[in-house]
PDB file of C-alpha atoms in Angstrom:
ATOM      1  CA  MET A  30      -7.913  26.305  14.648  1.00 54.00           C
ATOM      2  CA  ASN A  31      -5.340  27.395  12.087  1.00 64.00           C
ATOM      3  CA  GLU A  32      -3.303  24.270  12.803  1.00 68.00           C
ATOM      4  CA  ILE A  33      -6.377  22.108  12.256  1.00 74.00           C
ATOM      5  CA  GLU A  34      -6.911  23.803   8.902  1.00 76.00           C
ATOM      6  CA  LYS A  35      -3.294  23.195   7.945  1.00 78.00           C
ATOM      7  CA  ASN A  36      -3.449  19.513   8.941  1.00 78.00           C
ATOM      8  CA  ARG A  37      -6.748  19.139   7.113  1.00 80.00           C
ATOM      9  CA  HIS A  38      -5.295  20.446   3.862  1.00 79.00           C
ATOM     10  CA  GLU A  39      -2.298  18.095   4.141  1.00 82.00           C
ATOM     11  CA  LEU A  40      -4.543  15.098   4.771  1.00 88.00           C
ATOM     12  CA  GLU A  41      -6.948  16.057   1.974  1.00 87.00           C
ATOM     13  CA  LYS A  42      -4.081  15.964  -0.526  1.00 85.00           C
ATOM     14  CA  TRP A  43      -3.100  12.411   0.428  1.00 88.00           C
ATOM     15  CA  THR A  44      -6.694  11.225   0.850  1.00 90.00           C
ATOM     16  CA  ASP A  45      -7.419  12.034  -2.786  1.00 87.00           C
ATOM     17  CA  VAL A  46      -4.543   9.885  -4.052  1.00 90.00           C
ATOM     18  CA  ILE A  47      -5.244   6.745  -1.988  1.00 90.00           C
ATOM     19  CA  GLN A  48      -8.878   6.273  -2.975  1.00 88.00           C
ATOM     20  CA  ASN A  49      -8.001   3.477  -5.428  1.00 87.00           C
ATOM     21  CA  LEU A  50      -5.195   2.073  -3.268  1.00 89.00           C
ATOM     22  CA  ASN A  51      -6.903   1.401   0.061  1.00 91.00           C
ATOM     23  CA  PRO A  52     -10.687   2.028   0.141  1.00 90.00           C
ATOM     24  CA  SER A  53     -10.888   1.258   3.867  1.00 93.00           C
ATOM     25  CA  LEU A  54      -8.178   3.766   4.780  1.00 93.00           C
ATOM     26  CA  TYR A  55      -9.742   6.269   2.382  1.00 91.00           C
ATOM     27  CA  SER A  56     -13.098   5.974   4.188  1.00 93.00           C
ATOM     28  CA  ASP A  57     -11.432   6.467   7.578  1.00 93.00           C
ATOM     29  CA  ALA A  58      -9.647   9.566   6.307  1.00 93.00           C
ATOM     30  CA  VAL A  59     -12.847  11.049   4.858  1.00 91.00           C
ATOM     31  CA  ARG A  60     -14.687  10.515   8.152  1.00 92.00           C
ATOM     32  CA  LEU A  61     -11.878  12.201  10.061  1.00 91.00           C
ATOM     33  CA  LEU A  62     -11.870  15.170   7.685  1.00 90.00           C
ATOM     34  CA  ARG A  63     -15.615  15.605   8.218  1.00 89.00           C
ATOM     35  CA  LYS A  64     -15.114  15.417  11.967  1.00 86.00           C
ATOM     36  CA  ALA A  65     -12.416  18.106  11.800  1.00 84.00           C
ATOM     37  CA  GLU A  66     -14.628  20.339   9.669  1.00 81.00           C
ATOM     38  CA  LYS A  67     -17.491  19.954  12.138  1.00 81.00           C
ATOM     39  CA  ILE A  68     -15.283  20.960  15.078  1.00 76.00           C
ATOM     40  CA  GLN A  69     -14.151  24.063  13.194  1.00 73.00           C
ATOM     41  CA  GLN A  70     -17.753  25.114  12.592  1.00 74.00           C
ATOM     42  CA  GLU A  71     -19.071  24.555  16.119  1.00 69.00           C
ATOM     43  CA  ASP A  72     -19.380  27.261  18.793  1.00 68.00           C
ATOM     44  CA  TYR A  73     -17.807  26.592  22.175  1.00 64.00           C
ATOM     45  CA  ASN A  74     -18.339  28.271  25.538  1.00 65.00           C
ATOM     46  CA  ASP A  75     -15.973  26.009  27.435  1.00 63.00           C
ATOM     47  CA  PHE A  76     -12.432  26.961  26.402  1.00 65.00           C
ATOM     48  CA  ASN A  77     -10.857  23.968  28.157  1.00 71.00           C
ATOM     49  CA  ASP A  78     -13.136  21.575  26.302  1.00 67.00           C
ATOM     50  CA  LEU A  79     -12.376  23.341  23.019  1.00 67.00           C
ATOM     51  CA  TYR A  80      -8.623  23.137  23.617  1.00 71.00           C
ATOM     52  CA  LYS A  81      -8.849  19.443  24.449  1.00 78.00           C
ATOM     53  CA  ARG A  82     -10.848  18.620  21.319  1.00 77.00           C
ATOM     54  CA  VAL A  83      -8.616  20.731  19.090  1.00 76.00           C
ATOM     55  CA  GLU A  84      -5.469  19.001  20.355  1.00 83.00           C
ATOM     56  CA  GLU A  85      -7.114  15.613  19.936  1.00 86.00           C
ATOM     57  CA  ILE A  86      -8.238  16.228  16.356  1.00 82.00           C
ATOM     58  CA  LYS A  87      -4.853  17.726  15.449  1.00 83.00           C
ATOM     59  CA  GLN A  88      -3.153  14.527  16.587  1.00 88.00           C
ATOM     60  CA  GLN A  89      -5.660  12.342  14.756  1.00 90.00           C
ATOM     61  CA  LEU A  90      -5.249  14.342  11.555  1.00 90.00           C
ATOM     62  CA  TYR A  91      -1.477  14.062  11.721  1.00 90.00           C
ATOM     63  CA  GLN A  92      -1.561  10.316  12.386  1.00 92.00           C
ATOM     64  CA  MET A  93      -3.941   9.754   9.476  1.00 92.00           C
ATOM     65  CA  TYR A  94      -1.742  11.948   7.268  1.00 91.00           C
ATOM     66  CA  VAL A  95       1.237   9.700   8.065  1.00 92.00           C
ATOM     67  CA  LYS A  96      -0.822   6.556   7.343  1.00 93.00           C
ATOM     68  CA  THR A  97      -2.117   7.764   3.981  1.00 94.00           C
ATOM     69  CA  LYS A  98       1.275   9.052   2.874  1.00 93.00           C
ATOM     70  CA  THR A  99       2.973   5.787   3.884  1.00 94.00           C
ATOM     71  CA  GLU A 100       0.338   3.712   2.079  1.00 94.00           C
ATOM     72  CA  TYR A 101       0.786   5.704  -1.117  1.00 95.00           C
ATOM     73  CA  LYS A 102       4.591   5.599  -1.063  1.00 94.00           C
ATOM     74  CA  LYS A 103       4.561   1.866  -0.296  1.00 94.00           C
ATOM     75  CA  THR A 104       2.225   1.107  -3.205  1.00 94.00           C
ATOM     76  CA  VAL A 105       4.322   3.105  -5.662  1.00 95.00           C
ATOM     77  CA  SER A 106       7.516   1.397  -4.448  1.00 94.00           C
ATOM     78  CA  ILE A 107       5.957  -2.054  -4.906  1.00 94.00           C
ATOM     79  CA  LEU A 108       4.867  -1.119  -8.427  1.00 96.00           C
ATOM     80  CA  GLN A 109       8.381   0.116  -9.210  1.00 95.00           C
ATOM     81  CA  GLY A 110       9.709  -3.246  -8.028  1.00 93.00           C
ATOM     82  CA  GLU A 111       7.292  -5.022 -10.378  1.00 94.00           C
ATOM     83  CA  VAL A 112       8.520  -2.855 -13.245  1.00 95.00           C
ATOM     84  CA  ALA A 113      12.126  -3.833 -12.472  1.00 92.00           C
ATOM     85  CA  THR A 114      11.205  -7.535 -12.363  1.00 88.00           C
ATOM     86  CA  THR A 115       9.357  -7.259 -15.674  1.00 93.00           C
ATOM     87  CA  GLN A 116      12.336  -5.485 -17.237  1.00 93.00           C
ATOM     88  CA  GLU A 117      14.603  -8.363 -16.174  1.00 87.00           C
ATOM     89  CA  VAL A 118      12.328 -10.963 -17.791  1.00 88.00           C
ATOM     90  CA  LEU A 119      12.021  -8.843 -20.934  1.00 92.00           C
ATOM     91  CA  ALA A 120      15.799  -8.420 -21.169  1.00 88.00           C
ATOM     92  CA  LYS A 121      16.233 -12.204 -21.081  1.00 85.00           C
ATOM     93  CA  ALA A 122      13.533 -12.667 -23.726  1.00 88.00           C
ATOM     94  CA  GLU A 123      15.299 -10.120 -25.930  1.00 88.00           C
ATOM     95  CA  VAL A 124      18.447 -12.260 -25.911  1.00 82.00           C
ATOM     96  CA  VAL A 125      16.665 -15.243 -27.493  1.00 83.00           C
ATOM     97  CA  ALA A 126      13.992 -13.396 -29.513  1.00 83.00           C
ATOM     98  CA  SER A 127      13.744 -14.033 -33.237  1.00 79.00           C
ATOM     99  CA  LEU A 128      13.846 -11.165 -35.737  1.00 78.00           C
ATOM    100  CA  GLN A 129      10.051 -11.097 -36.071  1.00 81.00           C
ATOM    101  CA  ASP A 130       9.704 -10.796 -32.290  1.00 88.00           C
ATOM    102  CA  ARG A 131      12.147  -7.889 -31.976  1.00 87.00           C
ATOM    103  CA  ALA A 132       9.538  -5.240 -32.823  1.00 89.00           C
ATOM    104  CA  LYS A 133       7.230  -6.546 -30.093  1.00 91.00           C
ATOM    105  CA  ILE A 134      10.105  -6.533 -27.609  1.00 93.00           C
ATOM    106  CA  GLU A 135      10.930  -2.914 -28.453  1.00 94.00           C
ATOM    107  CA  GLN A 136       7.292  -1.888 -27.995  1.00 95.00           C
ATOM    108  CA  SER A 137       7.211  -3.566 -24.582  1.00 96.00           C
ATOM    109  CA  LYS A 138      10.491  -1.891 -23.573  1.00 96.00           C
ATOM    110  CA  ALA A 139       9.120   1.507 -24.579  1.00 96.00           C
ATOM    111  CA  ARG A 140       5.908   0.943 -22.628  1.00 97.00           C
ATOM    112  CA  LEU A 141       7.855  -0.182 -19.550  1.00 97.00           C
ATOM    113  CA  LYS A 142       9.926   2.986 -19.794  1.00 97.00           C
ATOM    114  CA  GLN A 143       6.740   5.058 -19.834  1.00 97.00           C
ATOM    115  CA  ILE A 144       5.377   3.263 -16.764  1.00 97.00           C
ATOM    116  CA  GLU A 145       8.725   3.656 -14.998  1.00 97.00           C
ATOM    117  CA  GLU A 146       8.777   7.414 -15.664  1.00 97.00           C
ATOM    118  CA  TYR A 147       5.119   7.761 -14.655  1.00 97.00           C
ATOM    119  CA  LEU A 148       5.731   6.036 -11.302  1.00 97.00           C
ATOM    120  CA  SER A 149       8.877   8.061 -10.671  1.00 96.00           C
ATOM    121  CA  LYS A 150       6.910  11.265 -11.232  1.00 96.00           C
ATOM    122  CA  ALA A 151       4.013   9.979  -9.110  1.00 94.00           C
ATOM    123  CA  LYS A 152       6.383   9.300  -6.229  1.00 92.00           C
ATOM    124  CA  GLN A 153       7.682  12.868  -6.322  1.00 92.00           C
ATOM    125  CA  ASP A 154       4.335  14.512  -7.086  1.00 92.00           C
ATOM    126  CA  PRO A 155       1.488  12.460  -5.501  1.00 91.00           C
ATOM    127  CA  GLN A 156      -1.455  11.869  -7.805  1.00 92.00           C
ATOM    128  CA  PRO A 157      -4.294   9.330  -8.113  1.00 91.00           C
ATOM    129  CA  ILE A 158      -3.051   6.078  -9.652  1.00 92.00           C
ATOM    130  CA  ASP A 159      -4.749   2.823 -10.622  1.00 93.00           C
ATOM    131  CA  PRO A 160      -2.456   0.035  -9.355  1.00 94.00           C
ATOM    132  CA  ASN A 161      -4.677  -2.754 -10.692  1.00 94.00           C
ATOM    133  CA  ALA A 162      -4.426  -1.406 -14.232  1.00 95.00           C
ATOM    134  CA  ILE A 163      -0.636  -1.131 -13.920  1.00 96.00           C
ATOM    135  CA  TYR A 164      -0.322  -4.649 -12.469  1.00 96.00           C
ATOM    136  CA  LYS A 165      -2.462  -5.979 -15.317  1.00 96.00           C
ATOM    137  CA  GLU A 166      -0.315  -4.325 -17.976  1.00 97.00           C
ATOM    138  CA  LEU A 167       2.936  -5.473 -16.366  1.00 96.00           C
ATOM    139  CA  ALA A 168       1.610  -9.037 -16.121  1.00 96.00           C
ATOM    140  CA  LYS A 169       0.719  -8.971 -19.829  1.00 96.00           C
ATOM    141  CA  ILE A 170       4.226  -7.823 -20.804  1.00 96.00           C
ATOM    142  CA  LYS A 171       5.870 -10.325 -18.460  1.00 94.00           C
ATOM    143  CA  ASN A 172       3.741 -13.244 -19.689  1.00 94.00           C
ATOM    144  CA  GLU A 173       4.494 -12.428 -23.325  1.00 93.00           C
ATOM    145  CA  ALA A 174       8.220 -12.251 -22.562  1.00 92.00           C
ATOM    146  CA  GLN A 175       8.076 -15.511 -20.614  1.00 88.00           C
ATOM    147  CA  SER A 176       6.269 -17.130 -23.537  1.00 90.00           C
ATOM    148  CA  LEU A 177       9.095 -16.066 -25.868  1.00 89.00           C
ATOM    149  CA  LEU A 178      11.625 -17.547 -23.468  1.00 84.00           C
ATOM    150  CA  ASN A 179       9.735 -20.819 -23.256  1.00 83.00           C
ATOM    151  CA  THR A 180       9.536 -21.042 -27.042  1.00 84.00           C
ATOM    152  CA  ALA A 181      13.269 -20.444 -27.471  1.00 83.00           C
ATOM    153  CA  LEU A 182      14.387 -22.899 -24.784  1.00 85.00           C
ATOM    154  CA  SER A 183      14.205 -26.662 -24.595  1.00 87.00           C
ATOM    155  CA  GLU A 184      12.122 -28.354 -21.912  1.00 85.00           C
ATOM    156  CA  LEU A 185      15.264 -29.201 -19.925  1.00 89.00           C
ATOM    157  CA  GLU A 186      16.568 -25.632 -20.209  1.00 89.00           C
ATOM    158  CA  ILE A 187      13.256 -24.251 -18.946  1.00 85.00           C
ATOM    159  CA  LYS A 188      13.297 -26.588 -15.933  1.00 88.00           C
ATOM    160  CA  VAL A 189      16.873 -25.722 -14.998  1.00 91.00           C
ATOM    161  CA  TYR A 190      16.311 -22.019 -15.623  1.00 86.00           C
ATOM    162  CA  GLU A 191      13.166 -21.838 -13.470  1.00 84.00           C
ATOM    163  CA  GLU A 192      14.582 -23.888 -10.582  1.00 90.00           C
ATOM    164  CA  THR A 193      17.828 -21.907 -10.585  1.00 89.00           C
ATOM    165  CA  LEU A 194      15.938 -18.619 -10.390  1.00 83.00           C
ATOM    166  CA  ARG A 195      13.643 -20.002  -7.702  1.00 85.00           C
ATOM    167  CA  TYR A 196      16.617 -21.085  -5.597  1.00 87.00           C
ATOM    168  CA  THR A 197      18.508 -17.815  -5.965  1.00 82.00           C
ATOM    169  CA  ASN A 198      15.347 -15.833  -5.152  1.00 76.00           C
ATOM    170  CA  ILE A 199      14.962 -17.808  -1.924  1.00 79.00           C
ATOM    171  CA  LEU A 200      18.555 -17.173  -0.856  1.00 78.00           C
ATOM    172  CA  GLY A 201      18.860 -13.657  -2.237  1.00 73.00           C
ATOM    173  CA  ARG A 202      21.833 -12.412  -4.214  1.00 71.00           C
ATOM    174  CA  LYS A 203      24.494 -13.829  -1.915  1.00 78.00           C
ATOM    175  CA  PRO A 204      27.152 -16.242  -3.294  1.00 83.00           C
ATOM    176  CA  ILE A 205      26.011 -19.876  -3.548  1.00 83.00           C
ATOM    177  CA  PRO A 206      28.348 -22.916  -3.547  1.00 87.00           C
ATOM    178  CA  LEU A 207      28.233 -24.467  -7.019  1.00 89.00           C
ATOM    179  CA  THR A 208      27.770 -27.995  -5.648  1.00 90.00           C
ATOM    180  CA  GLU A 209      24.845 -26.831  -3.524  1.00 91.00           C
ATOM    181  CA  LEU A 210      23.147 -25.232  -6.523  1.00 91.00           C
ATOM    182  CA  LEU A 211      23.743 -28.260  -8.749  1.00 94.00           C
ATOM    183  CA  GLU A 212      22.393 -30.662  -6.135  1.00 95.00           C
ATOM    184  CA  TYR A 213      19.298 -28.541  -5.534  1.00 94.00           C
ATOM    185  CA  VAL A 214      18.439 -28.184  -9.230  1.00 94.00           C
ATOM    186  CA  SER A 215      19.246 -31.860  -9.823  1.00 96.00           C
ATOM    187  CA  ARG A 216      16.875 -32.873  -7.045  1.00 95.00           C
ATOM    188  CA  LYS A 217      14.078 -30.624  -8.305  1.00 93.00           C
ATOM    189  CA  THR A 218      14.403 -31.585 -11.975  1.00 94.00           C
ATOM    190  CA  ASN A 219      15.420 -35.249 -11.580  1.00 94.00           C
ATOM    191  CA  MET A 220      18.410 -34.568 -13.817  1.00 94.00           C
ATOM    192  CA  PRO A 221      21.994 -35.756 -13.175  1.00 95.00           C
ATOM    193  CA  THR A 222      24.224 -33.014 -11.771  1.00 95.00           C
ATOM    194  CA  GLN A 223      26.468 -33.266 -14.851  1.00 95.00           C
ATOM    195  CA  GLU A 224      23.466 -32.544 -17.096  1.00 95.00           C
ATOM    196  CA  VAL A 225      22.433 -29.636 -14.882  1.00 95.00           C
ATOM    197  CA  LEU A 226      25.945 -28.205 -15.149  1.00 95.00           C
ATOM    198  CA  ARG A 227      25.939 -28.512 -18.962  1.00 95.00           C
ATOM    199  CA  THR A 228      22.517 -26.858 -19.129  1.00 94.00           C
ATOM    200  CA  LEU A 229      23.608 -24.023 -16.848  1.00 94.00           C
ATOM    201  CA  TYR A 230      26.595 -23.452 -19.109  1.00 93.00           C
ATOM    202  CA  GLY A 231      24.295 -23.282 -22.137  1.00 90.00           C
ATOM    203  CA  LEU A 232      21.973 -20.815 -20.417  1.00 90.00           C
ATOM    204  CA  ALA A 233      24.957 -18.684 -19.407  1.00 90.00           C
ATOM    205  CA  THR A 234      26.321 -18.595 -22.961  1.00 87.00           C
ATOM    206  CA  LYS A 235      22.898 -17.422 -24.148  1.00 83.00           C
ATOM    207  CA  GLY A 236      23.037 -14.590 -21.628  1.00 81.00           C
ATOM    208  CA  LEU A 237      20.038 -15.826 -19.643  1.00 83.00           C
ATOM    209  CA  LEU A 238      21.953 -16.544 -16.454  1.00 84.00           C
ATOM    210  CA  SER A 239      25.105 -15.072 -14.987  1.00 84.00           C
ATOM    211  CA  VAL A 240      27.121 -17.801 -13.267  1.00 81.00           C
ATOM    212  CA  LYS A 241      30.129 -16.535 -11.318  1.00 81.00           C
ATOM    213  CA  VAL A 242      32.661 -18.804  -9.634  1.00 73.00           C
ATOM    214  CA  LEU A 243      34.990 -18.009  -6.740  1.00 74.00           C
ATOM    215  CA  VAL A 244      37.672 -20.686  -6.338  1.00 74.00           C
ATOM    216  CA  GLN A 245      39.203 -20.931  -2.870  1.00 73.00           C
ATOM    217  CA  GLY A 246      41.937 -23.318  -1.817  1.00 66.00           C
TER     218      GLY A 246
END
């Protein structure tokens, strides 16, 4: 029975923090906790039956503990990834931002830092979080930064920039043949490859893209 109590306390801790993350899993965990509590309070005359039920509930409690913990850690990791993505967009917007937009950029950077620190702490010390509220705030910051980028860039630059990022996101961060990239962006934007190359150069000089070339004979 002591092991059931121990497993119950562990599960209770994680159940509390996933209520807003996965309502279905939360309900399953609550039902299991009630079942465990009921078993602890019942009187048994058949020791073999008691042993069997105790072992069964111990296993169920442990499995649910693993599920709830994994769900929480996964959600926090995804949110941290969204923070990193938003920081990248904001950094690019900062490069082209006008003087009057600098204050807004700094405010957004400070808020992102707060969210980053909050999530880092939450990962180490589990606590109830509201992922929808965080997603909403990150989307607001990202959209504002993207709007600044769109204002500072020409229509052609925006097309090349977006298609280049889309292509590199598909392939990951591995090296890409320059001709392959130029042909892809040219096809997607209906621009000549020479114009795509000139636009990429302009975006690179503005610090919005990092284009690296490896020449092999």
